[in-house]
Short mmCIF file of C-alpha atoms and ligand atoms in Angstrom, two decimals:
data_model
loop_
_atom_site.label_atom_id
_atom_site.label_comp_id
_atom_site.label_asym_id
_atom_site.label_seq_id
_atom_site.Cartn_x
_atom_site.Cartn_y
_atom_site.Cartn_z
CA UNK A 248 0.00 0.00 0.00
CA UNK A 249 2.81 2.43 0.93
CA UNK A 250 4.78 1.61 -2.22
CA UNK A 251 1.73 2.34 -4.37
CA UNK A 252 1.05 5.61 -2.56
CA UNK A 253 4.64 6.81 -2.83
CA UNK A 254 4.84 5.96 -6.53
CA UNK A 255 1.54 7.75 -7.17
CA UNK A 256 2.76 10.90 -5.41
CA UNK A 257 6.34 10.79 -6.75
CA UNK A 258 6.10 9.03 -10.12
CA UNK A 259 9.43 10.44 -11.35
CA UNK A 260 11.43 9.09 -8.42
CA UNK A 261 12.94 5.61 -8.29
CA UNK A 262 11.61 3.42 -5.49
CA UNK A 263 13.74 0.43 -4.53
CA UNK A 264 11.93 -2.09 -2.34
CA UNK A 265 14.09 -3.92 0.20
CA UNK A 266 12.77 -7.41 0.87
CA UNK A 267 13.76 -10.16 3.28
CA UNK A 268 12.03 -13.52 3.19
CA UNK A 269 12.52 -16.47 5.52
CA UNK A 270 14.18 -19.84 4.95
CA UNK A 271 11.37 -20.88 2.59
CA UNK A 272 12.37 -19.70 -0.92
CA UNK A 273 8.66 -19.26 -1.71
CA UNK A 274 8.53 -16.37 0.77
CA UNK A 275 11.06 -14.45 -1.37
CA UNK A 276 9.01 -15.18 -4.50
CA UNK A 277 5.85 -14.02 -2.76
CA UNK A 278 7.45 -10.73 -1.64
CA UNK A 279 8.91 -10.19 -5.10
CA UNK A 280 5.50 -10.53 -6.74
CA UNK A 281 3.82 -8.26 -4.20
CA UNK A 282 6.27 -5.33 -4.29
CA UNK A 283 6.45 -5.54 -8.07
CA UNK A 284 2.69 -5.41 -8.33
CA UNK A 285 2.65 -2.45 -5.92
CA UNK A 286 4.86 -0.48 -8.32
CA UNK A 287 8.47 -0.78 -7.06
CA UNK A 288 11.07 0.12 -9.68
CA UNK A 289 13.74 -2.24 -8.37
CA UNK A 290 14.32 -4.81 -5.65
CA UNK A 291 17.02 -5.11 -3.03
CA UNK A 292 17.45 -8.54 -1.47
CA UNK A 293 18.50 -8.17 2.14
CA UNK A 294 21.11 -10.91 2.59
CA UNK A 295 22.84 -8.91 5.29
CA UNK A 296 20.66 -8.05 8.30
CA UNK A 297 22.64 -8.74 11.53
CA UNK A 298 19.72 -8.06 13.88
CA UNK A 299 18.31 -11.35 15.09
CA UNK A 300 17.68 -12.66 11.58
CA UNK A 301 20.77 -14.90 11.62
CA UNK A 302 19.12 -16.79 14.51
CA UNK A 303 16.39 -17.76 12.03
CA UNK A 304 18.87 -18.75 9.32
CA UNK A 305 18.34 -15.63 7.19
CA UNK A 306 19.78 -12.09 7.03
CA UNK A 307 23.58 -12.03 7.16
CA UNK A 308 23.70 -15.84 7.35
CA UNK A 309 22.64 -15.87 3.68
CA UNK A 310 25.24 -13.22 2.82
CA UNK A 311 27.95 -15.44 4.30
CA UNK A 312 26.99 -18.38 2.10
CA UNK A 313 27.77 -17.94 -1.62
CA UNK A 314 25.66 -20.89 -2.76
CA UNK A 315 22.59 -19.55 -0.92
CA UNK A 316 23.22 -16.09 -2.41
CA UNK A 317 23.47 -17.58 -5.90
CA UNK A 318 20.36 -19.76 -5.66
CA UNK A 319 18.07 -17.20 -4.00
CA UNK A 320 19.21 -14.49 -6.41
CA UNK A 321 18.65 -16.79 -9.38
CA UNK A 322 15.15 -17.60 -8.21
CA UNK A 323 14.14 -13.97 -7.58
CA UNK A 324 15.84 -12.67 -10.73
CA UNK A 325 14.01 -15.18 -12.90
CA UNK A 326 10.65 -14.10 -11.40
CA UNK A 327 11.31 -10.36 -11.40
CA UNK A 328 10.65 -7.98 -14.29
CA UNK A 329 12.51 -5.19 -12.48
CA UNK A 330 16.24 -4.88 -11.63
CA UNK A 331 17.43 -6.93 -8.66
CA UNK A 332 20.12 -5.67 -6.29
CA UNK A 333 21.71 -7.91 -3.68
CA UNK A 334 22.70 -6.28 -0.39
CA UNK A 335 25.81 -7.88 1.08
CA UNK A 336 27.13 -8.09 4.62
CA UNK A 337 30.53 -6.85 5.82
CA UNK A 338 30.47 -9.58 8.48
CA UNK A 339 32.52 -11.90 6.30
CA UNK A 340 36.23 -12.52 5.81
CA UNK A 341 36.24 -11.97 2.04
CA UNK A 342 33.29 -10.33 0.30
CA UNK A 343 34.50 -11.24 -3.22
CA UNK A 344 32.97 -14.77 -3.39
CA UNK A 345 29.66 -13.34 -2.15
CA UNK A 346 29.71 -10.67 -4.88
CA UNK A 347 30.61 -13.27 -7.51
CA UNK A 348 27.74 -15.49 -6.34
CA UNK A 349 25.28 -12.59 -6.70
CA UNK A 350 26.55 -11.95 -10.23
CA UNK A 351 26.33 -15.66 -11.10
CA UNK A 352 22.76 -15.71 -9.82
CA UNK A 353 21.80 -12.93 -12.23
CA UNK A 354 21.82 -9.86 -9.95
CA UNK A 355 21.65 -6.53 -11.77
CA UNK A 356 23.66 -4.80 -9.06
CA UNK A 357 25.13 -5.03 -5.58
CA UNK A 358 24.55 -2.89 -2.50
CA UNK A 359 27.21 -2.84 0.22
CA UNK A 360 27.66 -2.61 3.10
CA UNK A 361 25.07 -3.37 5.75
CA UNK A 362 26.00 -2.66 9.37
CA UNK A 363 28.98 -4.22 11.15
CA UNK A 364 28.33 -6.72 13.93
CA UNK A 365 29.19 -5.19 17.28
CA UNK A 366 28.52 -4.89 20.99
CA UNK A 367 27.86 -1.27 21.89
CA UNK A 368 29.49 -1.41 25.32
CA UNK A 369 29.20 -2.68 28.86
CA UNK A 370 27.87 -0.81 31.88
CA UNK A 371 30.88 -1.39 34.14
CA UNK A 372 28.83 -0.85 37.32
CA UNK A 373 26.01 -3.30 36.60
CA UNK A 374 27.94 -5.49 34.09
CA UNK A 375 24.96 -5.14 31.71
CA UNK A 376 25.88 -5.22 28.03
CA UNK A 377 24.39 -2.24 26.16
CA UNK A 378 21.74 -1.49 25.12
CA UNK A 379 20.39 -3.22 28.19
CA UNK A 380 17.07 -5.01 27.90
CA UNK A 381 16.23 -5.90 31.51
CA UNK A 382 19.91 -6.66 32.18
CA UNK A 383 20.59 -8.59 28.98
CA UNK A 384 21.65 -7.63 25.49
CA UNK A 385 22.82 -9.05 22.19
CA UNK A 386 25.11 -8.01 19.37
CA UNK A 387 23.81 -5.52 16.83
CA UNK A 388 24.83 -3.67 13.68
CA UNK A 389 27.26 -0.73 13.92
CA UNK A 390 26.87 2.07 11.38
CA UNK A 391 27.82 5.69 10.78
CA UNK A 392 31.21 7.40 10.17
CA UNK A 393 33.28 4.67 11.88
CA UNK A 394 32.28 2.06 9.29
CA UNK A 395 33.25 4.13 6.23
CA UNK A 396 36.76 2.64 5.87
CA UNK A 397 35.23 -0.86 6.03
CA UNK A 398 32.64 0.06 3.41
CA UNK A 399 35.27 1.58 1.13
CA UNK A 400 37.45 -1.53 1.32
CA UNK A 401 34.51 -3.83 0.60
CA UNK A 402 33.19 -1.73 -2.30
CA UNK A 403 36.66 -1.70 -3.85
CA UNK A 404 36.84 -5.50 -3.56
CA UNK A 405 33.41 -5.90 -5.17
CA UNK A 406 34.33 -3.51 -7.99
CA UNK A 407 37.44 -5.57 -8.72
CA UNK A 408 35.46 -8.83 -8.66
CA UNK A 409 32.32 -8.19 -10.73
CA UNK A 410 31.26 -5.82 -13.49
CA UNK A 411 27.95 -4.79 -11.95
CA UNK A 412 26.65 -1.43 -10.73
CA UNK A 413 27.38 -0.98 -7.02
CA UNK A 414 25.42 1.06 -4.51
CA UNK A 415 28.04 2.17 -1.99
CA UNK A 416 26.87 2.35 1.63
CA UNK A 417 28.49 2.89 5.00
CA UNK A 418 29.32 6.01 6.97
CA UNK A 419 28.61 8.48 4.19
CA UNK A 420 28.11 11.77 6.02
CA UNK A 421 29.37 14.54 3.74
CA UNK A 422 29.60 14.82 -0.06
CA UNK A 423 33.32 14.03 0.00
CA UNK A 424 32.49 10.57 1.43
CA UNK A 425 30.17 9.95 -1.51
CA UNK A 426 32.88 10.97 -3.97
CA UNK A 427 35.29 8.51 -2.32
CA UNK A 428 32.82 5.64 -2.84
CA UNK A 429 32.35 6.66 -6.49
CA UNK A 430 36.12 6.82 -6.99
CA UNK A 431 36.26 3.20 -5.79
CA UNK A 432 33.59 2.08 -8.26
CA UNK A 433 30.16 2.89 -6.81
CA UNK A 434 27.47 3.91 -9.31
CA UNK A 435 25.16 5.26 -6.62
CA UNK A 436 25.28 5.72 -2.89
CA UNK A 437 22.87 5.14 -0.02
CA UNK A 438 22.58 7.12 3.20
CA UNK A 439 21.16 5.86 6.47
CA UNK A 440 22.71 7.12 9.70
CA UNK A 441 23.36 10.64 8.43
CA UNK A 442 19.72 11.03 7.36
CA UNK A 443 18.62 9.77 10.78
CA UNK A 444 20.81 12.42 12.41
CA UNK A 445 20.35 15.33 10.03
CA UNK A 446 17.16 14.71 8.07
CA UNK A 447 16.60 14.28 4.33
CA UNK A 448 17.67 17.90 3.74
CA UNK A 449 21.28 16.74 3.86
CA UNK A 450 20.81 15.12 0.44
CA UNK A 451 20.35 18.55 -1.16
CA UNK A 452 23.59 19.79 0.46
CA UNK A 453 25.47 16.70 -0.67
CA UNK A 454 24.26 17.02 -4.26
CA UNK A 455 25.31 20.68 -4.31
CA UNK A 456 28.75 19.84 -2.90
CA UNK A 457 29.34 17.04 -5.40
CA UNK A 458 28.14 19.14 -8.29
CA UNK A 459 30.50 22.01 -7.38
CA UNK A 460 33.36 19.52 -7.02
CA UNK A 461 32.74 18.01 -10.48
CA UNK A 462 32.53 21.50 -12.03
CA UNK A 463 35.77 22.56 -10.35
CA UNK A 464 37.53 19.44 -11.62
CA UNK A 465 36.10 19.88 -15.13
CA UNK A 466 33.97 16.72 -15.13
CA UNK A 467 30.45 16.50 -16.53
CA UNK A 468 29.12 13.59 -14.54
CA UNK A 469 30.05 11.17 -11.73
CA UNK A 470 30.56 8.63 -14.54
CA UNK A 471 33.73 10.53 -15.46
CA UNK A 472 35.37 9.67 -12.13
CA UNK A 473 33.77 6.30 -11.37
CA UNK A 474 36.42 3.79 -10.30
CA UNK A 475 39.25 6.25 -10.98
CA UNK A 476 41.01 5.33 -7.71
CA UNK A 477 40.87 1.57 -8.29
CA UNK A 478 44.02 1.42 -10.40
CA UNK A 479 45.88 3.08 -7.52
CA UNK A 480 45.26 0.11 -5.24
CA UNK A 481 48.15 -2.35 -5.14
CA UNK A 482 49.43 -5.15 -2.96
CA UNK A 483 51.66 -4.28 -0.01
CA UNK A 484 54.62 -5.78 -1.82
CA UNK A 485 54.03 -3.65 -4.91
CA UNK A 486 54.15 -0.35 -3.02
CA UNK A 487 57.16 1.87 -3.66
CA UNK A 488 59.52 1.39 -0.71
CA UNK A 489 62.32 3.41 -2.21
CA UNK A 490 61.15 6.59 -0.47
CA UNK A 491 60.80 7.41 3.16
CA UNK A 492 58.82 10.20 4.75
CA UNK A 493 60.33 12.28 7.56
CA UNK A 494 58.67 14.95 9.68
CA UNK A 495 60.27 18.35 10.03
CA UNK A 496 59.10 21.22 12.13
CA UNK A 497 57.43 23.46 9.57
CA UNK A 498 56.22 26.32 11.70
CA UNK A 499 58.24 26.94 14.83
CA UNK A 500 55.82 29.71 15.87
CA UNK A 501 52.86 27.34 16.19
CA UNK A 502 54.76 24.57 18.03
CA UNK A 503 53.92 24.77 21.72
CA UNK A 504 56.66 22.26 22.67
CA UNK A 505 53.92 20.17 24.26
CA UNK A 506 55.99 17.03 23.62
CA UNK A 507 53.04 14.96 22.39
CA UNK A 508 54.89 14.00 19.20
CA UNK A 509 58.00 12.96 21.14
CA UNK A 510 55.94 10.83 23.53
CA UNK A 511 54.04 9.18 20.69
CA UNK A 512 57.23 8.42 18.79
CA UNK A 513 58.98 7.10 21.91
CA UNK A 514 56.12 4.88 23.11
CA UNK A 515 54.92 4.05 19.60
CA UNK A 516 58.15 2.14 19.29
CA UNK A 517 60.69 4.22 17.33
CA UNK A 518 62.34 6.72 19.72
CA UNK A 519 63.25 8.85 16.72
CA UNK A 520 62.42 12.26 18.22
CA UNK A 521 63.86 14.37 20.98
CA UNK A 522 62.82 17.75 22.25
CA UNK A 523 65.13 20.73 21.78
CA UNK A 524 64.75 24.30 22.90
CA UNK A 525 63.32 25.08 19.44
CA UNK A 526 60.91 22.15 19.31
CA UNK A 527 61.11 18.48 18.28
CA UNK A 528 64.10 17.21 16.32
CA UNK A 529 64.02 14.01 14.27
CA UNK A 530 66.80 11.41 14.11
CA UNK A 531 66.36 10.51 10.46
CA UNK A 532 68.34 7.30 10.60
CA UNK A 533 65.90 5.93 13.21
CA UNK A 534 62.62 7.43 11.88
CA UNK A 535 60.36 4.81 10.31
CA UNK A 536 58.10 7.30 8.53
CA UNK A 537 55.07 5.92 10.38
CA UNK A 538 53.34 9.32 10.55
CA UNK A 539 52.22 8.98 14.17
CA UNK A 540 53.78 12.30 15.16
CA UNK A 541 51.74 14.15 12.49
CA UNK A 542 48.60 12.50 13.75
CA UNK A 543 49.02 13.56 17.37
CA UNK A 544 50.18 17.13 16.74
CA UNK A 545 47.12 19.29 17.33
CA UNK A 546 48.77 22.46 15.95
CA UNK A 547 49.77 21.06 12.56
CA UNK A 548 53.36 22.16 13.12
CA UNK A 549 55.01 19.16 11.47
CA UNK A 550 55.35 18.85 7.70
CA UNK A 551 56.29 15.79 5.68
CA UNK A 552 59.43 15.61 3.61
CA UNK A 553 60.33 12.70 1.38
CA UNK A 554 63.75 11.29 0.69
CA UNK A 555 65.04 8.36 -1.31
CA UNK A 556 66.18 5.57 0.97
C1 FMN B 1151 18.51 1.91 12.69
C2 FMN B 1151 18.96 1.20 11.45
C3 FMN B 1151 18.08 0.34 10.79
C4 FMN B 1151 18.48 -0.33 9.64
N1 FMN B 1151 17.59 -1.17 9.00
C5 FMN B 1151 17.96 -1.78 7.84
C6 FMN B 1151 17.03 -2.59 7.12
O1 FMN B 1151 15.89 -2.77 7.51
N2 FMN B 1151 17.45 -3.18 5.97
C7 FMN B 1151 18.73 -3.00 5.49
O2 FMN B 1151 19.07 -3.55 4.44
N3 FMN B 1151 19.63 -2.24 6.16
C8 FMN B 1151 19.26 -1.62 7.31
N4 FMN B 1151 20.17 -0.83 7.99
C9 FMN B 1151 21.55 -0.72 7.47
C10 FMN B 1151 21.72 0.53 6.60
O3 FMN B 1151 20.87 0.48 5.47
C11 FMN B 1151 23.17 0.68 6.13
O4 FMN B 1151 23.51 -0.43 5.32
C12 FMN B 1151 24.16 0.78 7.29
O5 FMN B 1151 23.58 1.47 8.38
C13 FMN B 1151 25.44 1.51 6.89
O6 FMN B 1151 25.16 2.79 6.37
P1 FMN B 1151 25.22 4.15 7.25
O7 FMN B 1151 26.57 4.21 7.87
O8 FMN B 1151 24.93 5.24 6.24
O9 FMN B 1151 24.13 4.05 8.27
C14 FMN B 1151 19.79 -0.15 9.14
C15 FMN B 1151 20.67 0.72 9.81
C16 FMN B 1151 20.27 1.38 10.96
C17 FMN B 1151 21.26 2.31 11.65
S1 SF4 B 1152 53.04 17.77 19.01
FE1 SF4 B 1152 53.15 19.54 17.64
S2 SF4 B 1152 53.02 21.28 19.01
FE2 SF4 B 1152 53.52 19.52 20.30
S3 SF4 B 1152 55.78 19.54 20.38
FE3 SF4 B 1152 55.22 18.22 18.69
S4 SF4 B 1152 55.26 19.58 16.89
FE4 SF4 B 1152 55.20 20.89 18.70
S1 SF4 B 1153 57.25 9.46 11.55
FE1 SF4 B 1153 57.02 7.92 13.19
S2 SF4 B 1153 59.11 7.22 13.57
FE2 SF4 B 1153 59.31 9.13 12.42
S3 SF4 B 1153 59.50 10.72 13.96
FE3 SF4 B 1153 57.30 10.57 13.49
S4 SF4 B 1153 56.50 9.11 14.99
FE4 SF4 B 1153 58.73 8.89 15.00
#
């Protein structure tokens, strides 16, 4: 009923119906027929819910099992007259076989990621895991800015595995996050946590930011930059180790001689810095180029220099 109403009121907008059946394949077929009849433009198969569904043998349990992904996708795709997206779980060691299974089953696209399995915390006075439900709890899905690096890694793996459109999801909060997903191969992006925090109005701001970025860079469409960062991903072994980065004190005026960089370098394992009357000094022969000192300096006083090793 809601799908029909929304499509009647917003006929020019795309409505993607997310469905999740149970262990009986017929339940997926039934849902497919119903949302299609109601007017959905595309389907998203939820093979990734971490909230209780795995206890019933569905949700992320399906997304961890390539043969189940393949067979359920094949069944739905053969029934559906509209595009079928498969939503994958990050709660898996390697997402590539799952993406390949979706492609083999006839998916038209892949959505990733769903939320990351987590325990929110423990009340250290009562020992109750959080959120506490009468003293008990269970694991749940973590989302928002902290999961963006996980989403980016998984989307890049999917993009290198299958040639299907990808909807990038996970921690997208500002337009720059969306651009990063597109640079790693996403054709579209989805927002969840940021809309819950800031409202749908944030979409207008993000579109304006992306549009200004593309204009500034001289591109006409996101298609022009899609996947452009993928060729810059290599193995660890293939990275150029012939250069080393050293910190130098760039702006002596801003350095407060707080010693945070020296402490971090000492206890981070390298002992490559010592404090002088003018600020930190680096022992280049000991410096590993780890970058920890840059990270902890709150005044931005250190600048990177590169040298051939
Ligand atoms: C409160 C909440 C409810 C969610 N419900 C669903 C759901 O019903 N189906 C689904 O596929 N994903 C669901 N998700 C996962 C999001 O769609 C998204 O994949 C995940 O939160 C990561 O994106 P984000 O960092 O933008 O929130 C939910 C996430 C949250 C925070
Ligand atoms: S952390 Fe920054 S401000 Fe503090 S001593 Fe080091 S360079 Fe100076
Ligand atoms: S880059 Fe790492 S090893 Fe080098 S000075 Fe900074 S913290 Fe120490």
